[in-house]
Amino acid sequence: MVDTNPFLQASVSDGSDPIGPQVTRRKPIKEQLSIFFGLLAVGLCVAFLIGNNISDNAHEHENECGSLASLNSMKPELLRPVSRGPAAGVSEKSNRFFAKVDGTFPAYPWNNSMLSWQRTAFHFQPEKNWMNDPNGPLFYKGWYHFFYQYNPNAAVWGDIVWGHAVSKDLIHWLHLPLAMVADQWYDKNGVWTGSATILHDGKIIMLYTGSTAEAVQVQNLAYPADHSDPLLIHWVKYPGNPVLVPPPGIDNKDFRDPTTAWLTSEGKWRVTIGSKINKTGIALIYDTKDFINYEMLDGLLHAVPGTGMWECVDFFPVSETEENGLDTSINGPGVKHVVKVSLDDERHDYYAIGTYLEKNGTWIPDQPEIDVGIGIRYDYGIFYAAKTFYDQNKKRRVLWGWIGESDSEAADTQKGWASLQSIPRTILFDQKTGTNLLQWPVEEIESLRLKRNEFNQVKVQAGSVVPLNVASATQLDIIAEFEIDKEALERATGSNVTFSCRTSGGAAERGALGPFGLLVLADERLCERTPVYFYIAKGSHGNLNTFFCNDQSRSSAASDVDKQIYGNFVPVLKDETLSLRILVDHSIIESFAQGGRTVITSRVYPTRAIYGAAKVFLFNNATEASVTASLKIWEMNSAFIRSYPRHQKF
């Protein structure tokens, strides 16, 4: 079935029968009864007409699916978001994107069924309450360990401690007791972000930021109480903490998030910590032999003016020639180094690829015009405070990222939890572009695949929507390829107009060569839908620029959720087919274009397209070009994520 007007809804009959009901005639009765029943009949007729009018109006309103007007006639309560984080010296943790000019926004009347649906099935999240940054991931004695920033008391940021979970495959998880809590003067205001380092002898150390009782950010050392325990249940804080305090010239609240350490050729361990000087983001660098005594190097690992505070710095090598990940200490020919920072001011993660000079501890970007903080992002949606680790078990580098909420704090409190982690992603150097990293879901996610639906060579005409027959569309793994009509590519007129996913009209804005892609988490009438799509812009000289976008503007009828349009340019090389992969897991959509060169993660909160009402469609809203799509869509099982057996002694 093809709808030739994909974003205009067809009218729907109100179901009334054009043939009137049969009339049964009665015998004559007394005059007064005739008058009485005559008046009664008139009244019923009026009521019937009024009722029909209300019914017709209701159908008309129901069909206004392009409008996001609330279906609730009651005046909604106005909410005002509260700032959380900056006063304590970290980035803003409250979502305020959708607030009006006066700072308020209308609350939506969520019910328990809607909120229950939002909880994911195969993404990691705690059983309840708030979570943010990934901390200290590692593989140890047959187990993957994942630590994370956690509030054990509420579904909002605050009272931060370290949660802890373990897995055999990065998909199925067991929640363990809290690893570290805020019980010392040097971390009284929070056990903040840190990283793990595995030493020569296989032992583990953790460096983490603590916020003191006076809100000074200091670096602390911790280690397992029992290295023979594969679950690493108990942790000991070094009695001489803190091991590092803010150096002269650095503000007390601008010194945080130590990286995994790496070895120098002199046998010293080297670590970098994020900071800023005025509006210049910087990465301080230290050497140590024992993780207790440190030497601060004279220079900086790197600095970029105008980028503000650098949080959650990450530094790691990538191979220019091999498909494997590299241990953090590897350096030499055929190796590039990545610097990644989380920008406190805008809450996005940026990276750049360059050359590491060990002798003076500095790093130089290959292309300064796409330096850290001004060039390429890990993810063009909601993705922050990312952290990689080297998985020596499978010789790969694995990336974690915090996926925050984009609904209201009131809704999070009502449902009792907030935030997810991304599906762990492998990360490799893109040998074809030389400027990008390739991110891809770890192979273990494929173990959750159930029924496969294949759609081969589906032609989607310009201006049409094609429904795809998928039984359950709230947990999906989608792989798709698109071929655009070559004659239309040649025929299309070039333009000097610069395209941007974010500032465009989204999937409803039609161009000669796009948008086209998929509508996920869509209801049957397309009242709610989240398009994930390509848009090809042809320049005045005939050059083609391809963009990968995610449009949340019609993702929900709710009034208290963020509905941005995400996306960016994606490099498409000669003779490459346009390809994407989408993981749908209830309220999260992770999308990967061209093998993971450009990635977008979004949180969506539909009110209709949930449970069995969620559908998936192909669409092509171009004005000239048809596209041919081939897809494989797997319905996905749920991961096994639960508490470690309570009878187990720790």
XYZ file of C-alpha atoms in Angstrom:
650
model
C 0.000 0.000 0.000
C 1.339 3.426 -0.914
C 0.127 6.719 0.513
C 0.933 9.431 -2.009
C 0.697 12.188 0.617
C 2.870 10.822 3.408
C 2.424 13.640 5.894
C -1.188 14.568 5.165
C -3.760 12.297 6.741
C -6.685 11.019 4.702
C -10.134 11.771 6.051
C -11.758 8.967 8.018
C -15.437 8.079 7.863
C -17.405 8.515 11.081
C -19.046 5.168 10.421
C -22.613 6.526 10.109
C -25.058 4.473 8.025
C -26.520 6.485 5.070
C -29.698 4.416 5.236
C -32.110 5.529 7.960
C -33.504 3.084 10.524
C -36.792 1.267 9.854
C -39.791 3.007 11.447
C -42.462 0.935 13.232
C -45.855 2.598 13.114
C -48.031 2.589 16.231
C -51.860 2.622 16.557
C -53.496 6.019 17.202
C -53.554 7.103 20.865
C -55.045 9.993 22.756
C -54.216 13.512 21.587
C -52.305 14.527 24.682
C -50.039 11.496 24.361
C -49.444 12.383 20.715
C -48.326 15.876 21.718
C -46.102 14.478 24.468
C -44.350 11.986 22.259
C -44.088 14.538 19.477
C -42.180 16.873 21.773
C -40.080 13.985 22.993
C -39.242 13.027 19.409
C -38.161 16.583 18.634
C -35.929 16.588 21.695
C -34.372 13.269 20.758
C -33.802 14.477 17.205
C -32.002 17.575 18.470
C -29.917 15.450 20.831
C -29.057 13.076 17.990
C -27.922 15.939 15.742
C -25.851 17.494 18.517
C -24.336 14.118 19.299
C -23.456 13.554 15.661
C -21.872 16.991 15.503
C -19.726 16.237 18.554
C -18.762 12.885 17.063
C -17.829 14.496 13.743
C -15.742 17.129 15.524
C -14.002 14.410 17.509
C -13.116 12.573 14.297
C -11.887 15.765 12.712
C -9.689 16.412 15.751
C -8.474 12.847 15.701
C -7.419 13.266 12.096
C -5.381 16.396 12.799
C -2.310 14.212 13.154
C 0.083 16.836 11.851
C -0.801 18.966 14.870
C 0.721 18.436 18.263
C -2.096 20.202 20.060
C -2.919 18.487 23.351
C -5.965 16.231 23.324
C -6.576 17.148 26.943
C -9.123 19.946 27.286
C -8.112 20.738 30.867
C -5.622 23.541 31.364
C -2.304 21.793 32.105
C -0.248 22.494 35.187
C 2.772 24.694 34.502
C 6.106 23.263 35.612
C 9.427 25.046 36.059
C 12.597 22.943 35.796
C 15.212 23.170 38.537
C 18.917 23.533 37.745
C 20.975 20.590 39.022
C 24.744 20.298 38.812
C 26.391 23.666 37.978
C 26.254 24.991 41.542
C 28.144 21.887 42.666
C 30.722 22.262 39.900
C 29.528 19.883 37.165
C 27.546 20.235 33.949
C 23.803 20.870 33.941
C 21.888 17.649 34.623
C 18.367 19.050 34.308
C 16.603 18.995 30.930
C 15.254 22.453 30.096
C 15.297 22.543 26.293
C 11.536 22.622 25.911
C 10.817 25.360 28.461
C 9.150 28.562 27.275
C 10.722 32.010 27.463
C 9.481 32.422 31.025
C 11.126 29.127 31.980
C 7.913 27.136 32.398
C 6.296 24.362 30.382
C 2.927 22.592 30.544
C 2.863 19.198 32.244
C 1.437 16.278 30.299
C -0.988 13.878 32.036
C 1.128 10.732 31.761
C -0.474 7.515 32.938
C 1.259 4.434 34.299
C 0.803 2.460 31.092
C 2.648 5.097 29.056
C 5.432 5.453 31.612
C 5.888 1.706 32.025
C 6.326 1.345 28.260
C 9.244 3.816 28.302
C 11.508 1.476 30.288
C 13.930 -0.223 27.924
C 14.356 -3.952 27.356
C 18.004 -4.359 26.338
C 19.791 -1.157 27.359
C 21.581 -1.032 30.693
C 19.879 0.912 33.446
C 19.575 0.502 37.219
C 16.407 -0.894 38.741
C 15.372 2.581 39.887
C 16.522 6.168 40.427
C 19.043 8.367 38.626
C 22.162 7.361 36.647
C 24.662 9.396 34.631
C 28.336 8.988 33.596
C 29.876 5.588 32.843
C 32.888 4.979 35.107
C 35.848 2.605 35.103
C 34.646 -0.080 32.645
C 36.968 -3.076 32.383
C 37.223 -6.817 31.743
C 38.550 -8.835 34.685
C 38.706 -12.572 35.364
C 35.961 -13.452 32.898
C 33.575 -10.603 33.811
C 32.832 -7.238 32.244
C 32.542 -4.623 34.992
C 30.566 -1.458 34.637
C 30.517 1.329 37.236
C 28.341 4.403 36.951
C 27.295 7.637 38.622
C 24.194 6.829 40.656
C 21.763 8.524 43.032
C 20.382 5.775 45.306
C 17.744 8.093 46.759
C 15.842 9.691 43.856
C 15.287 9.904 40.095
C 17.155 13.242 39.886
C 20.841 14.117 40.032
C 22.371 14.365 43.513
C 23.904 12.256 46.329
C 26.199 10.660 43.761
C 27.855 7.315 44.501
C 29.211 4.513 42.302
C 26.800 1.841 41.118
C 28.273 -1.452 39.932
C 27.142 -4.244 37.614
C 28.791 -7.241 35.932
C 28.176 -9.177 32.745
C 29.599 -12.070 30.757
C 28.638 -10.546 27.396
C 27.945 -6.781 27.771
C 24.211 -7.470 27.249
C 22.886 -9.434 30.246
C 23.759 -7.772 33.560
C 23.759 -8.476 37.288
C 23.464 -5.526 39.669
C 25.965 -5.669 42.536
C 26.144 -3.657 45.778
C 27.349 -0.069 45.529
C 31.100 0.043 44.862
C 31.875 3.354 46.585
C 29.791 5.771 48.609
C 30.362 9.359 49.750
C 31.712 8.629 53.228
C 34.994 10.583 53.431
C 35.746 14.292 53.710
C 37.376 14.265 50.265
C 34.247 12.868 48.523
C 31.542 14.018 50.923
C 29.710 15.923 48.181
C 29.972 13.122 45.644
C 31.983 10.181 44.354
C 32.329 11.508 40.843
C 33.684 10.223 37.551
C 36.826 8.118 37.310
C 38.676 5.486 35.313
C 40.274 2.069 35.803
C 43.856 1.102 34.983
C 45.097 -2.499 34.910
C 48.729 -2.694 36.077
C 51.594 -4.977 34.908
C 50.749 -7.613 37.487
C 47.034 -7.651 36.603
C 45.964 -5.620 39.621
C 43.502 -2.747 39.275
C 43.537 0.837 40.466
C 40.788 3.429 40.193
C 41.371 7.160 40.052
C 38.224 9.185 40.646
C 37.158 12.749 41.377
C 35.736 13.525 44.772
C 33.922 16.700 45.729
C 35.010 17.660 49.239
C 32.808 19.044 51.982
C 33.959 22.495 50.760
C 33.093 21.601 47.109
C 36.747 21.374 46.024
C 37.392 18.850 43.245
C 40.212 16.462 44.154
C 41.524 13.197 42.722
C 41.435 10.030 44.794
C 42.814 6.506 44.597
C 40.855 3.304 45.226
C 41.531 -0.394 44.648
C 39.815 -3.755 45.179
C 39.918 -5.207 48.668
C 40.422 -8.667 47.190
C 41.963 -9.055 43.739
C 41.112 -12.764 43.776
C 37.406 -11.890 43.724
C 36.288 -11.849 40.071
C 33.232 -9.746 40.988
C 35.332 -7.057 42.722
C 32.619 -6.524 45.317
C 34.562 -4.577 47.937
C 36.677 -1.479 47.312
C 39.198 0.302 49.526
C 39.929 4.015 49.397
C 43.589 4.910 49.847
C 43.978 6.341 53.363
C 46.211 9.155 52.077
C 43.594 10.581 49.726
C 43.426 12.956 47.964
C 46.406 12.202 45.742
C 45.927 15.331 43.605
C 44.429 18.759 44.284
C 43.796 21.651 41.867
C 47.145 23.180 40.817
C 47.793 26.927 40.986
C 45.738 28.871 38.456
C 42.971 26.234 38.265
C 39.635 26.903 39.961
C 38.550 24.519 42.708
C 35.533 23.471 40.638
C 37.409 22.990 37.354
C 39.548 19.910 38.004
C 37.904 16.566 37.338
C 37.546 13.197 35.634
C 40.969 11.473 35.429
C 41.538 9.165 32.450
C 42.800 5.607 32.268
C 46.586 5.795 32.692
C 49.022 4.715 29.972
C 52.692 3.730 30.131
C 55.507 5.905 28.829
C 58.742 4.526 27.398
C 60.395 5.452 30.721
C 58.103 3.086 32.599
C 56.011 5.849 34.177
C 52.250 5.992 34.122
C 50.671 9.055 32.538
C 47.181 10.424 33.147
C 45.260 13.487 31.963
C 42.561 15.498 33.754
C 40.065 17.992 32.296
C 40.002 21.677 33.188
C 39.833 25.178 31.726
C 41.547 28.549 31.870
C 39.013 31.290 31.245
C 37.138 29.943 28.165
C 39.946 27.707 26.914
C 39.368 24.014 27.480
C 42.524 22.184 28.562
C 43.792 18.712 29.452
C 46.343 18.765 32.256
C 48.894 15.947 32.255
C 50.669 14.109 35.088
C 53.260 11.338 35.427
C 53.404 8.864 38.305
C 55.202 5.661 39.276
C 52.900 4.561 42.089
C 49.589 6.475 41.631
C 50.291 8.209 44.947
C 53.004 10.721 44.029
C 52.624 12.767 40.824
C 54.687 15.095 38.659
C 52.754 17.704 36.680
C 54.225 18.226 33.210
C 55.004 21.779 32.143
C 52.786 21.764 29.089
C 49.281 20.551 28.327
C 48.171 17.486 26.427
C 45.989 19.856 24.403
C 43.984 23.076 24.604
C 41.343 24.692 22.383
C 40.248 28.315 22.927
C 36.534 29.028 23.241
C 35.476 25.485 24.123
C 35.033 26.008 27.863
C 35.409 23.396 30.575
C 36.539 19.944 29.432
C 34.871 17.106 31.315
C 35.387 13.347 30.974
C 38.493 13.591 28.787
C 39.396 10.325 27.050
C 42.687 9.529 25.314
C 43.420 6.335 23.403
C 45.268 4.897 20.368
C 43.703 3.555 17.151
C 45.349 1.496 14.452
C 45.572 2.946 10.953
C 45.791 -0.515 9.390
C 44.232 -3.156 11.653
C 40.625 -3.934 12.562
C 41.420 -4.591 16.222
C 41.387 -2.180 19.116
C 44.612 -1.244 20.900
C 45.681 -1.244 24.521
C 45.825 2.301 25.891
C 49.631 2.212 26.204
C 50.328 1.270 22.563
C 52.242 3.814 20.476
C 54.453 3.764 17.385
C 54.212 3.523 13.581
C 50.735 3.022 12.152
C 49.100 4.354 15.315
C 47.018 7.504 15.690
C 45.683 8.906 18.947
C 42.199 10.173 19.720
C 41.383 12.967 22.139
C 37.749 13.136 23.180
C 36.212 15.738 25.493
C 32.768 16.389 26.918
C 31.979 20.096 26.675
C 30.457 21.319 29.918
C 28.898 24.361 28.239
C 26.885 22.473 25.610
C 26.804 18.861 26.878
C 28.145 17.227 23.714
C 31.087 14.866 23.159
C 33.671 15.828 20.534
C 36.711 13.965 19.280
C 39.622 14.490 16.922
C 42.359 12.262 15.551
C 46.001 13.269 15.679
C 49.584 12.570 16.675
C 50.816 12.029 20.230
C 54.310 13.244 21.095
C 55.352 11.257 24.140
C 58.507 13.172 24.954
C 56.742 16.401 25.934
C 53.303 14.880 26.529
C 51.441 16.822 23.844
C 48.995 15.876 21.118
C 48.531 17.614 17.755
C 45.341 17.266 15.648
C 45.750 16.090 12.062
C 43.324 18.744 10.884
C 43.093 21.835 13.139
C 39.865 22.948 11.455
C 38.130 19.927 13.002
C 39.947 20.097 16.344
C 38.422 18.862 19.589
C 35.264 20.777 20.462
C 34.839 22.426 17.056
C 34.705 19.475 14.687
C 33.271 15.963 14.846
C 31.012 14.604 17.550
C 30.659 11.018 18.735
C 26.904 11.329 18.460
C 24.620 14.082 17.169
C 21.768 13.332 19.556
C 21.689 12.725 23.302
C 25.030 11.189 24.250
C 27.445 12.513 26.868
C 30.333 11.744 29.234
C 31.444 8.837 27.036
C 34.194 6.491 28.168
C 36.131 3.799 26.298
C 38.062 0.797 27.578
C 40.301 -1.774 25.937
C 38.651 -5.193 26.029
C 41.617 -7.561 26.117
C 39.183 -10.478 25.965
C 38.196 -9.719 22.354
C 40.970 -7.286 21.412
C 38.618 -4.388 20.799
C 38.007 -0.895 22.124
C 34.510 -0.474 23.533
C 32.676 2.819 23.973
C 30.028 3.579 26.604
C 27.928 6.762 26.707
C 25.369 8.231 29.075
C 21.949 8.729 27.447
C 19.948 11.243 29.468
C 16.234 11.867 29.434
C 14.559 14.526 27.311
C 11.245 14.563 29.150
C 10.437 16.495 32.321
C 11.858 15.867 35.757
C 8.290 15.515 37.007
C 7.704 12.614 34.605
C 10.980 10.974 35.654
C 9.983 11.240 39.295
C 6.599 9.729 38.490
C 8.130 6.733 36.716
C 10.876 6.381 39.348
C 13.975 6.294 37.141
C 16.029 8.442 34.788
C 18.744 7.795 32.173
C 20.203 4.868 30.264
C 23.535 3.764 28.908
C 24.023 3.330 25.190
C 24.493 -0.126 23.752
C 28.271 -0.626 24.057
C 29.928 0.224 20.739
C 33.143 -0.947 19.165
C 35.248 1.915 17.938
C 37.750 1.866 15.045
C 39.679 4.287 12.867
C 37.911 4.904 9.534
C 40.650 3.997 7.076
C 38.626 5.349 4.150
C 38.083 8.920 5.354
C 41.071 9.201 7.683
C 39.154 11.723 9.791
C 36.337 9.691 11.326
C 35.896 6.957 13.863
C 33.497 4.102 13.141
C 31.098 3.198 15.942
C 29.078 -0.018 15.805
C 26.996 -1.952 18.353
C 28.981 -4.808 19.915
C 28.379 -8.108 18.143
C 26.779 -9.618 21.255
C 23.616 -7.590 20.691
C 22.820 -9.915 17.794
C 22.168 -12.719 20.301
C 18.852 -10.989 21.101
C 17.578 -11.189 17.530
C 14.354 -13.151 17.127
C 12.119 -13.173 14.045
C 13.688 -11.722 10.893
C 11.628 -9.789 8.358
C 13.185 -9.146 4.946
C 12.022 -6.590 2.397
C 13.985 -6.649 -0.860
C 14.087 -4.012 -3.583
C 11.095 -2.036 -2.342
C 10.566 0.934 -4.633
C 9.362 4.026 -2.791
C 8.057 6.722 -5.103
C 8.600 10.403 -4.393
C 6.054 11.611 -1.855
C 4.975 8.236 -0.488
C 4.862 6.071 2.619
C 5.046 2.267 2.599
C 3.987 0.334 5.730
C 6.201 -2.604 6.674
C 4.567 -5.699 8.081
C 6.432 -6.149 11.356
C 4.455 -7.743 14.163
C 6.122 -5.994 17.100
C 7.892 -2.682 16.520
C 9.032 -1.476 19.957
C 12.194 -3.639 20.091
C 13.940 -3.760 16.709
C 17.306 -4.102 15.009
C 17.027 -2.649 11.488
C 19.634 -2.772 8.726
C 18.711 -0.917 5.534
C 20.267 0.108 2.236
C 18.933 2.742 -0.164
C 19.552 3.361 -3.845
C 18.396 6.689 -5.200
C 17.248 7.129 -8.799
C 20.381 8.110 -10.740
C 18.460 10.037 -13.377
C 16.921 12.178 -10.644
C 20.401 12.824 -9.234
C 21.549 14.120 -12.614
C 18.351 16.042 -13.258
C 18.184 17.833 -9.890
C 19.092 21.516 -9.882
C 21.988 22.595 -7.682
C 21.747 25.346 -5.089
C 23.979 27.487 -2.899
C 21.586 27.092 0.034
C 23.254 25.417 3.011
C 21.276 22.544 4.500
C 21.200 21.715 8.214
C 19.214 18.925 9.863
C 18.727 21.006 12.981
C 17.416 24.165 11.350
C 15.453 22.501 8.561
C 11.768 21.695 8.650
C 12.584 18.094 9.436
C 11.169 15.183 7.458
C 8.273 17.369 6.302
C 10.612 19.702 4.387
C 10.715 18.375 0.842
C 13.670 18.648 -1.486
C 14.389 17.129 -4.874
C 16.555 14.370 -3.357
C 15.132 13.851 0.105
C 14.286 13.236 2.824
C 13.890 9.438 2.675
C 14.319 6.698 5.241
C 12.239 5.073 7.955
C 9.481 6.116 10.321
C 9.911 4.246 13.607
C 7.710 4.272 16.694
C 4.863 5.464 14.486
C 1.177 4.812 15.045
C -1.031 3.653 12.186
C -2.347 7.157 11.417
C 1.147 8.674 11.651
C -0.079 11.012 14.355
C 3.160 10.156 16.118
C 6.309 9.118 14.261
C 10.076 9.505 14.482
C 11.725 9.737 11.048
C 15.343 8.568 10.685
C 16.480 9.628 7.240
C 18.960 10.769 4.631
C 18.776 14.118 2.861
C 20.931 14.772 -0.202
C 21.725 18.377 -1.021
C 23.100 19.172 -4.470
C 25.462 22.127 -4.644
C 25.609 24.709 -7.404
C 28.624 22.930 -8.920
C 26.884 19.554 -8.950
C 28.545 18.233 -5.799
C 26.394 16.047 -3.538
C 26.358 16.408 0.247
C 24.547 13.760 2.262
C 23.018 14.426 5.683
C 21.779 11.945 8.253
C 18.952 13.208 10.458
C 16.495 12.245 13.186
C 13.298 14.291 13.500
C 11.534 14.230 16.879
C 9.125 17.076 16.111
C 6.168 14.665 15.723
C 7.451 11.905 17.990
C 4.931 12.549 20.765
C 1.713 14.362 21.525
C 3.098 15.190 24.967
C 3.852 18.805 25.818
C 6.721 18.257 28.265
C 9.260 16.482 26.058
C 12.058 17.830 23.904
C 11.370 17.542 20.169
C 14.545 18.631 18.436
C 15.768 17.656 14.993
C 19.177 16.016 15.261
C 21.773 15.173 12.649
C 24.790 16.161 10.627
C 26.720 15.647 7.431
C 27.794 12.050 6.780
C 30.697 11.307 4.416
C 29.581 9.058 1.541
C 32.441 7.961 -0.673
C 32.330 7.109 -4.365
C 30.406 3.912 -5.151
C 29.204 3.541 -1.545
C 25.588 2.553 -1.010
C 23.605 4.604 1.484
C 23.221 2.405 4.550
C 21.935 2.691 8.069
C 21.304 0.639 11.166
C 18.682 1.476 13.779
C 18.244 -0.019 17.234
C 14.780 0.691 18.641
C 14.257 -0.120 22.311
C 11.091 1.535 23.609
C 12.046 5.144 24.432
C 15.524 5.098 22.857
C 16.535 5.064 19.182
C 20.203 4.595 18.245
C 20.955 5.207 14.550
C 24.199 4.519 12.666
C 24.879 5.765 9.116
C 27.551 4.498 6.705
C 28.959 1.898 9.044
C 28.924 4.262 12.021
C 30.602 7.384 10.597
C 27.699 9.469 11.832
C 25.592 8.378 14.797
C 22.423 9.818 16.344
C 20.817 8.771 19.619
C 17.415 10.102 20.595
C 14.918 9.621 23.390
C 11.261 9.641 22.362
C 8.106 9.428 24.456
C 5.075 8.581 22.306
C 1.610 8.490 23.807
C -0.064 6.461 21.023
C 2.706 4.576 19.202
C 3.384 2.231 22.103
C 2.949 -1.492 22.746
C 1.094 -3.127 19.838
C 0.224 0.237 18.279
C 3.849 0.935 17.324
C 4.535 0.502 13.599
C 7.415 0.995 11.187
C 7.213 2.521 7.686
C 9.456 3.333 4.758
C 9.027 6.877 3.503
C 10.250 9.096 0.710
C 9.303 12.740 0.937
C 11.481 13.873 -1.961
C 9.813 15.833 -4.751
C 11.665 14.221 -7.681
C 13.670 11.108 -6.832
C 12.363 7.645 -6.135
C 14.407 5.319 -3.931
C 14.743 1.550 -3.758
C 15.190 0.081 -0.291
C 16.270 -3.337 0.961
C 15.862 -4.095 4.646
C 16.380 -6.734 7.278
C 14.375 -6.132 10.444
C 14.766 -8.301 13.498
C 12.344 -8.217 16.391
C 14.467 -8.217 19.535
C 14.306 -10.193 22.747
C 14.793 -8.574 26.148
C 18.103 -8.724 27.987
C 18.378 -10.380 31.378
C 19.181 -7.492 33.760
C 18.532 -8.137 37.436
C 20.063 -8.045 40.890
C 22.697 -10.567 41.871
C 21.026 -13.325 43.957
C 20.311 -11.845 47.367
C 21.256 -15.035 49.210
C 24.812 -14.652 47.876
C 27.227 -13.461 50.564
C 29.441 -10.565 49.564
